[in-house]
Structure formats: structure tokens, C-alpha cells
Amino acid sequence: KAGVTQTPRYLIKTRGQQVTLSCSPISGHRSVSWYQQTPGQGLQFLFEYFSETQRNKGNFPGRFSGRQFSNSRSEMNVSTLELGDSALYLCASSGEGSVNEKLFFGSGTQLSVL
Amino acid sequence: AQSVAQPEDQVNVAEGNPLTVKCTYSVSGNPYLFWYVQYPNRGLQFLLKYITGDNLVKGSYGFEAEFNKSQTSFHLKKPSALVSDSALYFCAVRDIGGGGATNKLIFGTGTLLAVQP
């Protein structure tokens, strides 16, 4: 079974640009979550999608958005990039979302904003 | 609000010695606790979880964790460390504060484990 796939692996953008990151979950998983990882703030929850609906959202500005498609693939978008958006963005998938389910993480997209 | 704390930024241990990575939690209601490991330039990998039942939880790669309700702790342990165990370890708690179904995890700040040969 293929794991969680995130593309691209690396991205370099300049301030003010926008970026779209993609995540393909494990086959059969309907939940996709996104996390931002930085050395200073650690792992921060961005949002979670389940069956194309956002069912949880973290404390990030509106420049951060996401969506999920009918095949459970997900994208996140960051508009008007700022230097502080430089981070490793991790996607995780899971099944139904019961409390004992574990998350399967992709290798992440390393975003650098110059 | 749910939270976890990892009091040590780094733990150093010699190969073959036992290791402990500490985690304490603060939750309202039942705690759903997890340990994940991150190797360089990789995503997180699941190690083990505590939902209910036995306080000693066994996981992947020979790791185990002890749930202690009175001390609100969930320390990760391994009887004999390997150099290949060197990585970043995260404790996490499921955020069920909203009451609905969610996969949201709240992570600790991470502990870098360095195993010396």
C-alpha cells in the first residue's frame, strides 16, 4: 500500500507570491490533516478535512486555506507569502477519525520564502 | 485545553543503556496519548499510543511507554538504546476539546535523542 505522498518536496518562493501544496492520502483514508513545522514554533495544526469538508481549523490567518477533493486528495494554499511562512508542511491521513486512530504522515514539503 | 509538555530538549545516552524520554500531559477527560518519531528530512512515524487499558504500552522498534495517571505522565522508554534510535521524538495528545470527531493532535516541542556509540 502506498504511503502518504506530498508534492513538491521542495519549494522556493518570494514574498508576496502564493503557493499550492498537494497531498495524496493512503488509499481508503478519508481524513487529511495539515501541520506546519518550524524550529521556533514546533508542530502546529493547520486544518483537517474529512470527506471534502473542513472539520477543524487551527489558529492561522486566512492566507492559509485548503480543500479536499472527492478522491480524498488535498491541497493547501498560502497566499501573499511572508518570510515567516518558511517551514516544513506535513500532511497526514487517517481513517474515520476515531480517537484511537493513528496518523500516517508524508515526508513533507519544505517551503522557503525569500 | 489539552496540552503536552516535553521538558527536555535533548537526551544523550550511550548505546546499550536504557533510555527515557519524558512527557507530561494536561487534559480534560480521558487522555489519548501518542508518541511519534521523526528522522532527518522525513515526516513523523507512529511509535505507540495509549487509549485505555494497561498502563504499559508496547510499540514499534522495541519502544514502550508507561502511562501514569497520578503523575500525568507518559514517558517513552527502551531497555537498550541503539545508535539508529537517534532522532526527534514527539509526544502528542488527541484534541477532543471540541467534542466532535477529529484527528487533530497537539504535539509537544520534541526531544532530540542522541545515542552515542
PDB file of C-alpha atoms in Angstrom:
ATOM      1  CA  LYS A   1       0.000   0.000   0.000  1.00  0.00           C
ATOM      2  CA  ALA A   2       1.460   3.356  -0.974  1.00  0.00           C
ATOM      3  CA  GLY A   3       2.046   5.848   1.815  1.00  0.00           C
ATOM      4  CA  VAL A   4       1.085   9.492   2.024  1.00  0.00           C
ATOM      5  CA  THR A   5       2.558  11.387  -0.910  1.00  0.00           C
ATOM      6  CA  GLN A   6       3.314  15.079  -0.787  1.00  0.00           C
ATOM      7  CA  THR A   7       4.389  17.190  -3.745  1.00  0.00           C
ATOM      8  CA  PRO A   8       6.528  19.036  -4.371  1.00  0.00           C
ATOM      9  CA  ARG A   9       9.277  18.035  -1.973  1.00  0.00           C
ATOM     10  CA  TYR A  10      10.944  21.447  -2.028  1.00  0.00           C
ATOM     11  CA  LEU A  11       9.711  24.896  -2.985  1.00  0.00           C
ATOM     12  CA  ILE A  12      11.385  28.276  -3.131  1.00  0.00           C
ATOM     13  CA  LYS A  13       9.164  31.328  -3.398  1.00  0.00           C
ATOM     14  CA  THR A  14       9.495  35.045  -2.866  1.00  0.00           C
ATOM     15  CA  ARG A  15       7.480  37.265  -0.570  1.00  0.00           C
ATOM     16  CA  GLY A  16       4.058  38.145  -1.892  1.00  0.00           C
ATOM     17  CA  GLN A  17       3.715  35.100  -4.090  1.00  0.00           C
ATOM     18  CA  GLN A  18       1.247  32.311  -3.490  1.00  0.00           C
ATOM     19  CA  VAL A  19       1.872  28.587  -3.304  1.00  0.00           C
ATOM     20  CA  THR A  20      -0.159  25.377  -3.548  1.00  0.00           C
ATOM     21  CA  LEU A  21       0.926  22.152  -1.887  1.00  0.00           C
ATOM     22  CA  SER A  22      -0.545  18.775  -2.677  1.00  0.00           C
ATOM     23  CA  CYS A  23      -1.184  15.679  -0.592  1.00  0.00           C
ATOM     24  CA  SER A  24      -2.380  12.238  -1.663  1.00  0.00           C
ATOM     25  CA  PRO A  25      -3.519  10.163   1.334  1.00  0.00           C
ATOM     26  CA  ILE A  26      -3.279   6.435   1.783  1.00  0.00           C
ATOM     27  CA  SER A  27      -5.898   4.665  -0.286  1.00  0.00           C
ATOM     28  CA  GLY A  28      -9.156   4.415   1.652  1.00  0.00           C
ATOM     29  CA  HIS A  29      -8.326   7.190   4.103  1.00  0.00           C
ATOM     30  CA  ARG A  30     -10.872   9.978   4.167  1.00  0.00           C
ATOM     31  CA  SER A  31      -9.240  12.277   6.703  1.00  0.00           C
ATOM     32  CA  VAL A  32      -6.386  14.575   5.757  1.00  0.00           C
ATOM     33  CA  SER A  33      -4.707  16.956   8.192  1.00  0.00           C
ATOM     34  CA  TRP A  34      -2.046  19.578   7.624  1.00  0.00           C
ATOM     35  CA  TYR A  35       0.645  20.692  10.049  1.00  0.00           C
ATOM     36  CA  GLN A  36       3.306  23.375   9.901  1.00  0.00           C
ATOM     37  CA  GLN A  37       6.680  22.559  11.450  1.00  0.00           C
ATOM     38  CA  THR A  38       9.211  25.265  12.289  1.00  0.00           C
ATOM     39  CA  PRO A  39      12.212  25.261  14.648  1.00  0.00           C
ATOM     40  CA  GLY A  40      10.683  28.035  16.734  1.00  0.00           C
ATOM     41  CA  GLN A  41       7.026  27.027  16.933  1.00  0.00           C
ATOM     42  CA  GLY A  42       7.309  23.266  16.565  1.00  0.00           C
ATOM     43  CA  LEU A  43       4.384  21.370  15.060  1.00  0.00           C
ATOM     44  CA  GLN A  44       1.269  23.453  14.638  1.00  0.00           C
ATOM     45  CA  PHE A  45      -2.078  22.199  13.379  1.00  0.00           C
ATOM     46  CA  LEU A  46      -3.400  23.991  10.298  1.00  0.00           C
ATOM     47  CA  PHE A  47      -6.629  22.228   9.369  1.00  0.00           C
ATOM     48  CA  GLU A  48      -8.314  18.890   8.851  1.00  0.00           C
ATOM     49  CA  TYR A  49     -10.579  17.701   6.091  1.00  0.00           C
ATOM     50  CA  PHE A  50     -12.890  14.732   6.136  1.00  0.00           C
ATOM     51  CA  SER A  51     -14.955  13.702   3.123  1.00  0.00           C
ATOM     52  CA  GLU A  52     -14.379  17.066   1.431  1.00  0.00           C
ATOM     53  CA  THR A  53     -15.467  19.071   4.500  1.00  0.00           C
ATOM     54  CA  GLN A  54     -13.230  21.064   6.780  1.00  0.00           C
ATOM     55  CA  ARG A  55     -13.998  19.823  10.259  1.00  0.00           C
ATOM     56  CA  ASN A  56     -11.278  21.507  12.252  1.00  0.00           C
ATOM     57  CA  LYS A  57      -9.080  24.549  11.851  1.00  0.00           C
ATOM     58  CA  GLY A  58      -6.040  25.850  13.682  1.00  0.00           C
ATOM     59  CA  ASN A  59      -5.085  29.413  14.559  1.00  0.00           C
ATOM     60  CA  PHE A  60      -3.612  30.550  11.294  1.00  0.00           C
ATOM     61  CA  PRO A  61      -4.511  33.653   9.271  1.00  0.00           C
ATOM     62  CA  GLY A  62      -6.908  33.476   6.368  1.00  0.00           C
ATOM     63  CA  ARG A  63      -3.980  33.433   3.933  1.00  0.00           C
ATOM     64  CA  PHE A  64      -3.808  29.724   4.698  1.00  0.00           C
ATOM     65  CA  SER A  65      -6.559  27.708   3.083  1.00  0.00           C
ATOM     66  CA  GLY A  66      -7.181  24.189   1.972  1.00  0.00           C
ATOM     67  CA  ARG A  67      -9.566  21.878   0.255  1.00  0.00           C
ATOM     68  CA  GLN A  68     -10.207  18.213  -0.277  1.00  0.00           C
ATOM     69  CA  PHE A  69     -11.379  16.540  -3.421  1.00  0.00           C
ATOM     70  CA  SER A  70     -13.776  13.642  -3.872  1.00  0.00           C
ATOM     71  CA  ASN A  71     -10.849  11.209  -4.184  1.00  0.00           C
ATOM     72  CA  SER A  72      -9.615  12.446  -0.751  1.00  0.00           C
ATOM     73  CA  ARG A  73      -6.577  14.199  -2.218  1.00  0.00           C
ATOM     74  CA  SER A  74      -5.999  17.517  -0.543  1.00  0.00           C
ATOM     75  CA  GLU A  75      -4.337  20.804  -1.369  1.00  0.00           C
ATOM     76  CA  MET A  76      -3.353  23.677   0.818  1.00  0.00           C
ATOM     77  CA  ASN A  77      -2.762  27.176  -0.433  1.00  0.00           C
ATOM     78  CA  VAL A  78      -0.854  30.035   1.090  1.00  0.00           C
ATOM     79  CA  SER A  79      -1.379  33.436  -0.456  1.00  0.00           C
ATOM     80  CA  THR A  80       0.734  36.553  -0.081  1.00  0.00           C
ATOM     81  CA  LEU A  81       3.683  34.660   1.298  1.00  0.00           C
ATOM     82  CA  GLU A  82       5.666  36.076   4.197  1.00  0.00           C
ATOM     83  CA  LEU A  83       9.180  35.210   5.319  1.00  0.00           C
ATOM     84  CA  GLY A  84       7.712  33.578   8.421  1.00  0.00           C
ATOM     85  CA  ASP A  85       5.847  31.068   6.284  1.00  0.00           C
ATOM     86  CA  SER A  86       9.115  29.253   5.625  1.00  0.00           C
ATOM     87  CA  ALA A  87       8.556  25.833   7.143  1.00  0.00           C
ATOM     88  CA  LEU A  88       8.127  22.134   6.597  1.00  0.00           C
ATOM     89  CA  TYR A  89       4.480  21.468   5.779  1.00  0.00           C
ATOM     90  CA  LEU A  90       3.344  17.995   6.730  1.00  0.00           C
ATOM     91  CA  CYS A  91       0.247  16.199   5.591  1.00  0.00           C
ATOM     92  CA  ALA A  92      -1.227  13.260   7.482  1.00  0.00           C
ATOM     93  CA  SER A  93      -4.003  10.869   6.630  1.00  0.00           C
ATOM     94  CA  SER A  94      -6.197   8.622   8.702  1.00  0.00           C
ATOM     95  CA  GLY A  95      -9.384   6.631   8.509  1.00  0.00           C
ATOM     96  CA  GLU A  96     -12.657   7.511  10.164  1.00  0.00           C
ATOM     97  CA  GLY A  97     -11.189   9.653  12.907  1.00  0.00           C
ATOM     98  CA  SER A  98     -11.945   7.672  15.996  1.00  0.00           C
ATOM     99  CA  VAL A  99      -9.860   8.755  18.951  1.00  0.00           C
ATOM    100  CA  ASN A 100      -7.569   5.741  18.829  1.00  0.00           C
ATOM    101  CA  GLU A 101      -6.573   6.091  15.206  1.00  0.00           C
ATOM    102  CA  LYS A 102      -3.004   6.910  14.342  1.00  0.00           C
ATOM    103  CA  LEU A 103      -1.927   9.373  11.706  1.00  0.00           C
ATOM    104  CA  PHE A 104       0.237   8.470   8.746  1.00  0.00           C
ATOM    105  CA  PHE A 105       2.491  11.333   7.716  1.00  0.00           C
ATOM    106  CA  GLY A 106       4.034  12.213   4.411  1.00  0.00           C
ATOM    107  CA  SER A 107       7.645  13.360   4.105  1.00  0.00           C
ATOM    108  CA  GLY A 108       6.543  16.958   3.832  1.00  0.00           C
ATOM    109  CA  THR A 109       7.073  19.926   1.570  1.00  0.00           C
ATOM    110  CA  GLN A 110       9.930  22.204   2.570  1.00  0.00           C
ATOM    111  CA  LEU A 111       8.895  25.756   1.705  1.00  0.00           C
ATOM    112  CA  SER A 112      11.459  28.537   1.674  1.00  0.00           C
ATOM    113  CA  VAL A 113      10.270  32.111   1.289  1.00  0.00           C
ATOM    114  CA  LEU A 114      12.931  34.598   0.218  1.00  0.00           C
TER     115      LEU A 114
ATOM    116  CA  ALA B   1      -7.445  22.794  26.827  1.00  0.00           C
ATOM    117  CA  GLN B   2      -5.360  19.754  26.014  1.00  0.00           C
ATOM    118  CA  SER B   3      -1.587  20.051  26.111  1.00  0.00           C
ATOM    119  CA  VAL B   4       1.578  18.028  26.443  1.00  0.00           C
ATOM    120  CA  ALA B   5       4.995  19.067  27.665  1.00  0.00           C
ATOM    121  CA  GLN B   6       8.390  17.596  26.909  1.00  0.00           C
ATOM    122  CA  PRO B   7      10.741  19.090  29.477  1.00  0.00           C
ATOM    123  CA  GLU B   8      13.990  18.029  27.803  1.00  0.00           C
ATOM    124  CA  ASP B   9      15.174  19.482  24.514  1.00  0.00           C
ATOM    125  CA  GLN B  10      17.811  16.780  24.222  1.00  0.00           C
ATOM    126  CA  VAL B  11      18.591  13.443  25.815  1.00  0.00           C
ATOM    127  CA  ASN B  12      22.010  11.860  25.479  1.00  0.00           C
ATOM    128  CA  VAL B  13      22.533   8.174  26.142  1.00  0.00           C
ATOM    129  CA  ALA B  14      25.229   5.620  25.385  1.00  0.00           C
ATOM    130  CA  GLU B  15      24.423   2.722  23.105  1.00  0.00           C
ATOM    131  CA  GLY B  16      23.224  -0.282  25.073  1.00  0.00           C
ATOM    132  CA  ASN B  17      21.983   1.803  28.001  1.00  0.00           C
ATOM    133  CA  PRO B  18      18.287   2.273  28.803  1.00  0.00           C
ATOM    134  CA  LEU B  19      16.675   5.470  27.598  1.00  0.00           C
ATOM    135  CA  THR B  20      13.755   7.562  28.795  1.00  0.00           C
ATOM    136  CA  VAL B  21      12.148  10.482  27.010  1.00  0.00           C
ATOM    137  CA  LYS B  22       9.764  12.375  29.241  1.00  0.00           C
ATOM    138  CA  CYS B  23       6.267  13.662  28.548  1.00  0.00           C
ATOM    139  CA  THR B  24       3.608  15.100  30.807  1.00  0.00           C
ATOM    140  CA  TYR B  25       0.064  15.904  29.798  1.00  0.00           C
ATOM    141  CA  SER B  26      -2.830  18.105  30.762  1.00  0.00           C
ATOM    142  CA  VAL B  27      -6.271  17.099  29.528  1.00  0.00           C
ATOM    143  CA  SER B  28      -9.898  17.397  30.434  1.00  0.00           C
ATOM    144  CA  GLY B  29     -11.409  13.953  30.309  1.00  0.00           C
ATOM    145  CA  ASN B  30      -9.705  10.792  29.141  1.00  0.00           C
ATOM    146  CA  PRO B  31      -6.253  11.225  27.627  1.00  0.00           C
ATOM    147  CA  TYR B  32      -5.492   9.781  24.211  1.00  0.00           C
ATOM    148  CA  LEU B  33      -1.717   9.886  24.010  1.00  0.00           C
ATOM    149  CA  PHE B  34       0.733   9.138  21.242  1.00  0.00           C
ATOM    150  CA  TRP B  35       4.456   9.024  20.534  1.00  0.00           C
ATOM    151  CA  TYR B  36       5.884   9.773  17.113  1.00  0.00           C
ATOM    152  CA  VAL B  37       9.465   9.776  15.843  1.00  0.00           C
ATOM    153  CA  GLN B  38      10.962  11.945  13.123  1.00  0.00           C
ATOM    154  CA  TYR B  39      14.168  11.118  11.293  1.00  0.00           C
ATOM    155  CA  PRO B  40      16.045  13.867   9.402  1.00  0.00           C
ATOM    156  CA  ASN B  41      14.210  15.182   6.345  1.00  0.00           C
ATOM    157  CA  ARG B  42      11.306  12.840   6.939  1.00  0.00           C
ATOM    158  CA  GLY B  43       7.743  13.004   8.193  1.00  0.00           C
ATOM    159  CA  LEU B  44       6.626  11.609  11.516  1.00  0.00           C
ATOM    160  CA  GLN B  45       6.278   7.897  12.154  1.00  0.00           C
ATOM    161  CA  PHE B  46       3.904   6.419  14.697  1.00  0.00           C
ATOM    162  CA  LEU B  47       5.524   4.569  17.602  1.00  0.00           C
ATOM    163  CA  LEU B  48       2.738   3.785  20.054  1.00  0.00           C
ATOM    164  CA  LYS B  49      -0.463   5.015  21.641  1.00  0.00           C
ATOM    165  CA  TYR B  50      -2.357   4.881  24.902  1.00  0.00           C
ATOM    166  CA  ILE B  51      -6.128   4.897  24.765  1.00  0.00           C
ATOM    167  CA  THR B  52      -7.204   2.780  27.708  1.00  0.00           C
ATOM    168  CA  GLY B  53      -6.241  -0.420  29.471  1.00  0.00           C
ATOM    169  CA  ASP B  54      -2.753  -1.481  30.511  1.00  0.00           C
ATOM    170  CA  ASN B  55      -0.536   1.328  31.702  1.00  0.00           C
ATOM    171  CA  LEU B  56       2.478  -0.164  29.915  1.00  0.00           C
ATOM    172  CA  VAL B  57       2.119   0.200  26.177  1.00  0.00           C
ATOM    173  CA  LYS B  58       4.428  -1.588  23.763  1.00  0.00           C
ATOM    174  CA  GLY B  59       5.184  -0.128  20.372  1.00  0.00           C
ATOM    175  CA  SER B  60       7.425  -0.256  17.348  1.00  0.00           C
ATOM    176  CA  TYR B  61      11.207  -0.785  17.321  1.00  0.00           C
ATOM    177  CA  GLY B  62      11.296  -2.060  20.911  1.00  0.00           C
ATOM    178  CA  PHE B  63       9.903   1.127  22.442  1.00  0.00           C
ATOM    179  CA  GLU B  64       7.372   1.179  25.231  1.00  0.00           C
ATOM    180  CA  ALA B  65       5.672   3.878  27.244  1.00  0.00           C
ATOM    181  CA  GLU B  66       4.301   3.979  30.742  1.00  0.00           C
ATOM    182  CA  PHE B  67       1.065   5.823  31.411  1.00  0.00           C
ATOM    183  CA  ASN B  68       0.908   7.244  34.933  1.00  0.00           C
ATOM    184  CA  LYS B  69      -2.371   8.917  35.767  1.00  0.00           C
ATOM    185  CA  SER B  70      -1.365  10.245  39.182  1.00  0.00           C
ATOM    186  CA  GLN B  71       1.718  11.936  37.755  1.00  0.00           C
ATOM    187  CA  THR B  72       0.016  12.807  34.435  1.00  0.00           C
ATOM    188  CA  SER B  73       2.987  11.395  32.596  1.00  0.00           C
ATOM    189  CA  PHE B  74       3.541   9.245  29.541  1.00  0.00           C
ATOM    190  CA  HIS B  75       7.279   8.614  29.350  1.00  0.00           C
ATOM    191  CA  LEU B  76       8.820   6.785  26.417  1.00  0.00           C
ATOM    192  CA  LYS B  77      11.315   4.060  27.255  1.00  0.00           C
ATOM    193  CA  LYS B  78      13.590   1.492  25.699  1.00  0.00           C
ATOM    194  CA  PRO B  79      15.683  -1.033  27.620  1.00  0.00           C
ATOM    195  CA  SER B  80      18.727  -0.838  25.327  1.00  0.00           C
ATOM    196  CA  ALA B  81      19.388   2.135  23.051  1.00  0.00           C
ATOM    197  CA  LEU B  82      20.748   1.836  19.520  1.00  0.00           C
ATOM    198  CA  VAL B  83      22.644   4.464  17.555  1.00  0.00           C
ATOM    199  CA  SER B  84      19.891   4.186  14.943  1.00  0.00           C
ATOM    200  CA  ASP B  85      17.372   5.388  17.565  1.00  0.00           C
ATOM    201  CA  SER B  86      18.887   8.865  17.292  1.00  0.00           C
ATOM    202  CA  ALA B  87      16.037  11.085  16.103  1.00  0.00           C
ATOM    203  CA  LEU B  88      13.475  13.677  17.184  1.00  0.00           C
ATOM    204  CA  TYR B  89      10.694  12.314  19.372  1.00  0.00           C
ATOM    205  CA  PHE B  90       7.286  13.917  19.793  1.00  0.00           C
ATOM    206  CA  CYS B  91       4.639  13.271  22.394  1.00  0.00           C
ATOM    207  CA  ALA B  92       1.091  14.168  21.342  1.00  0.00           C
ATOM    208  CA  VAL B  93      -2.441  14.221  22.673  1.00  0.00           C
ATOM    209  CA  ARG B  94      -5.645  13.956  20.706  1.00  0.00           C
ATOM    210  CA  ASP B  95      -7.554  17.215  20.894  1.00  0.00           C
ATOM    211  CA  ILE B  96     -11.114  16.263  21.750  1.00  0.00           C
ATOM    212  CA  GLY B  97     -11.944  19.609  23.289  1.00  0.00           C
ATOM    213  CA  GLY B  98     -14.408  20.461  20.563  1.00  0.00           C
ATOM    214  CA  GLY B  99     -16.433  17.371  21.293  1.00  0.00           C
ATOM    215  CA  GLY B 100     -16.703  16.218  17.705  1.00  0.00           C
ATOM    216  CA  ALA B 101     -14.733  13.650  15.786  1.00  0.00           C
ATOM    217  CA  THR B 102     -11.291  14.862  14.861  1.00  0.00           C
ATOM    218  CA  ASN B 103      -7.827  13.634  14.082  1.00  0.00           C
ATOM    219  CA  LYS B 104      -6.250  16.798  15.422  1.00  0.00           C
ATOM    220  CA  LEU B 105      -3.178  16.163  17.540  1.00  0.00           C
ATOM    221  CA  ILE B 106      -1.481  18.620  19.846  1.00  0.00           C
ATOM    222  CA  PHE B 107       2.243  17.983  19.865  1.00  0.00           C
ATOM    223  CA  GLY B 108       4.931  18.642  22.407  1.00  0.00           C
ATOM    224  CA  THR B 109       8.005  20.602  21.451  1.00  0.00           C
ATOM    225  CA  GLY B 110      10.015  17.489  20.719  1.00  0.00           C
ATOM    226  CA  THR B 111      13.054  15.863  22.314  1.00  0.00           C
ATOM    227  CA  LEU B 112      16.190  15.166  20.347  1.00  0.00           C
ATOM    228  CA  LEU B 113      17.578  11.779  21.298  1.00  0.00           C
ATOM    229  CA  ALA B 114      21.296  11.325  20.664  1.00  0.00           C
ATOM    230  CA  VAL B 115      22.698   7.839  21.156  1.00  0.00           C
ATOM    231  CA  GLN B 116      26.475   7.692  21.286  1.00  0.00           C
ATOM    232  CA  PRO B 117      28.297   4.574  20.093  1.00  0.00           C
TER     233      PRO B 117
END
